[in-house]
PDB file of C-alpha atoms in Angstrom:
ATOM      1  CA  MET A 910      -0.145   0.056  -0.132  1.00 79.00           C
ATOM      2  CA  ASN A 911       1.455   3.450  -0.796  1.00 84.00           C
ATOM      3  CA  ALA A 912       1.346   6.548   1.236  1.00 88.00           C
ATOM      4  CA  ALA A 913      -2.026   8.123  -0.529  1.00 89.00           C
ATOM      5  CA  GLU A 914      -3.785   4.609   0.041  1.00 91.00           C
ATOM      6  CA  ALA A 915      -2.576   4.589   3.701  1.00 91.00           C
ATOM      7  CA  VAL A 916      -4.062   8.017   4.354  1.00 92.00           C
ATOM      8  CA  VAL A 917      -7.313   7.084   2.803  1.00 93.00           C
ATOM      9  CA  TRP A 918      -7.417   3.522   4.578  1.00 93.00           C
ATOM     10  CA  ARG A 919      -6.980   5.438   8.021  1.00 92.00           C
ATOM     11  CA  VAL A 920      -9.865   7.596   7.138  1.00 92.00           C
ATOM     12  CA  LEU A 921     -12.018   4.704   6.011  1.00 92.00           C
ATOM     13  CA  ARG A 922     -11.134   2.084   8.823  1.00 92.00           C
ATOM     14  CA  ALA A 923     -11.651   4.618  11.234  1.00 90.00           C
ATOM     15  CA  GLY A 924     -15.417   4.930  10.353  1.00 88.00           C
ATOM     16  CA  ARG A 925     -15.321   8.567   9.225  1.00 89.00           C
ATOM     17  CA  ALA A 926     -17.274   7.429   6.138  1.00 88.00           C
ATOM     18  CA  GLY A 927     -20.170   6.204   8.261  1.00 88.00           C
ATOM     19  CA  HIS A 928     -19.910   2.852   6.140  1.00 92.00           C
ATOM     20  CA  LYS A 929     -17.808  -0.118   6.467  1.00 92.00           C
ATOM     21  CA  PHE A 930     -15.096  -0.392   3.680  1.00 94.00           C
ATOM     22  CA  ARG A 931     -12.898  -3.360   3.079  1.00 94.00           C
ATOM     23  CA  ARG A 932      -9.071  -2.762   1.979  1.00 95.00           C
ATOM     24  CA  HIS A 933      -8.328  -5.064  -1.381  1.00 94.00           C
ATOM     25  CA  HIS A 934     -11.911  -5.518  -1.700  1.00 93.00           C
ATOM     26  CA  PRO A 935     -12.385  -8.762  -4.073  1.00 92.00           C
ATOM     27  CA  ILE A 936     -14.935  -7.950  -6.863  1.00 93.00           C
ATOM     28  CA  GLY A 937     -15.565 -10.764  -9.553  1.00 90.00           C
ATOM     29  CA  PRO A 938     -11.791 -11.191 -10.921  1.00 90.00           C
ATOM     30  CA  TYR A 939     -10.723  -7.601  -9.584  1.00 90.00           C
ATOM     31  CA  PHE A 940      -9.364  -6.237  -6.356  1.00 92.00           C
ATOM     32  CA  ALA A 941     -10.480  -2.688  -5.685  1.00 91.00           C
ATOM     33  CA  ASP A 942      -8.316  -0.754  -3.571  1.00 92.00           C
ATOM     34  CA  PHE A 943     -11.195  -0.080  -0.938  1.00 95.00           C
ATOM     35  CA  GLY A 944     -14.897  -1.595  -1.432  1.00 95.00           C
ATOM     36  CA  CYS A 945     -18.014  -0.854   0.392  1.00 94.00           C
ATOM     37  CA  ASP A 946     -20.697  -3.866  -0.062  1.00 94.00           C
ATOM     38  CA  ALA A 947     -23.480  -1.491   1.465  1.00 92.00           C
ATOM     39  CA  LEU A 948     -23.082   0.948  -1.128  1.00 94.00           C
ATOM     40  CA  ARG A 949     -21.804  -1.089  -3.660  1.00 94.00           C
ATOM     41  CA  LEU A 950     -18.923   1.649  -4.008  1.00 95.00           C
ATOM     42  CA  VAL A 951     -15.348   1.303  -5.201  1.00 95.00           C
ATOM     43  CA  ILE A 952     -12.865   3.887  -4.199  1.00 95.00           C
ATOM     44  CA  GLU A 953      -9.476   3.774  -6.139  1.00 93.00           C
ATOM     45  CA  VAL A 954      -6.554   5.551  -5.395  1.00 92.00           C
ATOM     46  CA  GLU A 955      -4.357   6.378  -8.461  1.00 85.00           C
ATOM     47  CA  GLY A 956      -0.555   7.429  -8.744  1.00 76.00           C
ATOM     48  CA  GLY A 957       1.119   8.908 -11.809  1.00 62.00           C
ATOM     49  CA  VAL A 958       1.313   5.455 -13.360  1.00 60.00           C
ATOM     50  CA  HIS A 959      -2.486   5.499 -14.285  1.00 53.00           C
ATOM     51  CA  ASP A 960      -1.559   8.688 -16.730  1.00 56.00           C
ATOM     52  CA  LEU A 961       0.004   6.359 -18.911  1.00 67.00           C
ATOM     53  CA  PRO A 962      -1.940   5.560 -22.011  1.00 70.00           C
ATOM     54  CA  HIS A 963      -1.947   1.727 -21.555  1.00 69.00           C
ATOM     55  CA  VAL A 964      -2.581   1.937 -17.977  1.00 74.00           C
ATOM     56  CA  ALA A 965      -5.379   4.476 -18.502  1.00 78.00           C
ATOM     57  CA  GLU A 966      -7.037   2.192 -21.140  1.00 84.00           C
ATOM     58  CA  ARG A 967      -6.717  -0.869 -18.636  1.00 87.00           C
ATOM     59  CA  ASP A 968      -8.488   1.221 -15.908  1.00 81.00           C
ATOM     60  CA  GLU A 969     -11.393   2.273 -18.149  1.00 88.00           C
ATOM     61  CA  LEU A 970     -11.914  -1.488 -18.998  1.00 89.00           C
ATOM     62  CA  ARG A 971     -11.595  -2.684 -15.348  1.00 88.00           C
ATOM     63  CA  GLN A 972     -13.931   0.429 -14.520  1.00 89.00           C
ATOM     64  CA  ALA A 973     -16.564  -0.777 -17.256  1.00 90.00           C
ATOM     65  CA  ALA A 974     -16.282  -4.323 -16.025  1.00 91.00           C
ATOM     66  CA  LEU A 975     -17.114  -3.050 -12.101  1.00 92.00           C
ATOM     67  CA  GLU A 976     -20.086  -0.950 -13.135  1.00 92.00           C
ATOM     68  CA  ASN A 977     -21.527  -4.009 -15.127  1.00 92.00           C
ATOM     69  CA  LEU A 978     -21.389  -5.896 -11.908  1.00 93.00           C
ATOM     70  CA  GLY A 979     -23.465  -3.182 -10.488  1.00 93.00           C
ATOM     71  CA  TRP A 980     -20.724  -1.421  -8.508  1.00 94.00           C
ATOM     72  CA  THR A 981     -19.918   2.707  -8.689  1.00 94.00           C
ATOM     73  CA  VAL A 982     -16.387   3.565  -9.052  1.00 95.00           C
ATOM     74  CA  PHE A 983     -14.706   6.742  -7.812  1.00 95.00           C
ATOM     75  CA  ARG A 984     -11.190   7.500  -8.524  1.00 91.00           C
ATOM     76  CA  PHE A 985      -9.025  10.049  -6.900  1.00 93.00           C
ATOM     77  CA  ASP A 986      -5.487  10.974  -7.455  1.00 88.00           C
ATOM     78  CA  SER A 987      -2.761  10.726  -4.816  1.00 89.00           C
ATOM     79  CA  ASP A 988      -2.759  14.531  -4.349  1.00 88.00           C
ATOM     80  CA  THR A 989      -6.284  14.308  -3.190  1.00 86.00           C
ATOM     81  CA  ALA A 990      -5.900  11.197  -1.087  1.00 88.00           C
ATOM     82  CA  LEU A 991      -2.670  12.928   0.880  1.00 89.00           C
ATOM     83  CA  ALA A 992      -4.080  16.602   1.361  1.00 88.00           C
ATOM     84  CA  ARG A 993      -7.813  16.389   0.882  1.00 88.00           C
ATOM     85  CA  THR A 994      -9.490  13.465   2.421  1.00 89.00           C
ATOM     86  CA  THR A 995     -12.487  15.402   3.042  1.00 90.00           C
ATOM     87  CA  GLU A 996     -13.258  15.472  -0.655  1.00 92.00           C
ATOM     88  CA  ILE A 997     -13.293  11.837  -0.736  1.00 92.00           C
ATOM     89  CA  LEU A 998     -15.657  11.757   2.573  1.00 93.00           C
ATOM     90  CA  ALA A 999     -17.885  14.278   0.898  1.00 92.00           C
ATOM     91  CA  ALA A1000     -18.232  12.074  -2.371  1.00 93.00           C
ATOM     92  CA  ILE A1001     -18.733   8.871  -0.291  1.00 93.00           C
ATOM     93  CA  ASP A1002     -21.578  10.719   1.620  1.00 93.00           C
ATOM     94  CA  ARG A1003     -23.095  12.381  -1.585  1.00 91.00           C
ATOM     95  CA  HIS A1004     -23.277   8.569  -3.050  1.00 93.00           C
ATOM     96  CA  ALA A1005     -24.746   7.199   0.181  1.00 93.00           C
ATOM     97  CA  ARG A1006     -27.707   9.824   0.054  1.00 90.00           C
ATOM     98  CA  GLU A1007     -28.358   9.363  -3.665  1.00 90.00           C
ATOM     99  CA  ILE A1008     -28.952   5.623  -3.070  1.00 86.00           C
ATOM    100  CA  GLY A1009     -30.664   6.344   0.371  1.00 84.00           C
ATOM    101  CA  ALA A1010     -28.148   4.386   2.419  1.00 77.00           C
ATOM    102  CA  ALA A1011     -28.150   5.312   6.000  1.00 75.00           C
ATOM    103  CA  PRO A1012     -24.571   5.429   7.782  1.00 72.00           C
ATOM    104  CA  ARG A1013     -24.079   2.540  10.363  1.00 65.00           C
ATOM    105  CA  PRO A1014     -25.445   3.507  13.871  1.00 60.00           C
ATOM    106  CA  GLU A1015     -21.670   3.409  15.402  1.00 54.00           C
ATOM    107  CA  ALA A1016     -20.474   6.065  12.851  1.00 51.00           C
ATOM    108  CA  VAL A1017     -23.321   8.505  13.660  1.00 48.00           C
ATOM    109  CA  ASP A1018     -21.556   9.461  16.828  1.00 48.00           C
ATOM    110  CA  PRO A1019     -18.187   7.323  17.500  1.00 48.00           C
ATOM    111  CA  HIS A1020     -18.005   8.702  21.106  1.00 50.00           C
ATOM    112  CA  PRO A1021     -16.553   5.653  23.014  1.00 55.00           C
ATOM    113  CA  ALA A1022     -19.192   6.307  25.914  1.00 55.00           C
ATOM    114  CA  LEU A1023     -22.059   6.244  23.401  1.00 50.00           C
ATOM    115  CA  ARG A1024     -20.528   3.215  21.439  1.00 52.00           C
ATOM    116  CA  ALA A1025     -20.560   1.040  24.681  1.00 57.00           C
ATOM    117  CA  THR A1026     -23.900   2.258  25.138  1.00 55.00           C
ATOM    118  CA  PHE A1027     -24.975   1.170  21.753  1.00 49.00           C
ATOM    119  CA  SER A1028     -23.092  -2.066  22.133  1.00 54.00           C
ATOM    120  CA  GLN A1029     -25.021  -2.788  25.274  1.00 58.00           C
ATOM    121  CA  TRP A1030     -28.320  -1.935  23.662  1.00 52.00           C
ATOM    122  CA  GLU A1031     -27.588  -4.339  20.839  1.00 54.00           C
ATOM    123  CA  LYS A1032     -26.840  -7.024  23.194  1.00 60.00           C
ATOM    124  CA  GLU A1033     -30.231  -6.553  24.859  1.00 59.00           C
ATOM    125  CA  ARG A1034     -32.151  -6.659  22.020  1.00 50.00           C
TER     126      ARG A1034
END
């Protein structure tokens, strides 16, 4: 995992997107940088190599295949991933709202005391 992917993973793993993402998420014959099953959303972090014509062409074919499987693909360059993760989170939030997906309960308010209360409530249900 490169530095830009590591930054995005820290944000996603911390729950700041409000939805559970997996790193190196398998989808069909592909592995997405990050994927969220609930949103059917792929996040790809792209470095400079993706500007090369043959790599860009392969990326387009891969994206079309993922979209044919019912996934939405968001691509962000490394600069955005390193310096502007809020743009990534905003894009995820917009997508979730468009498809009507509610955030995970623990993502609504991640305060530890509330998380413990929520966990107790879930056990009692």
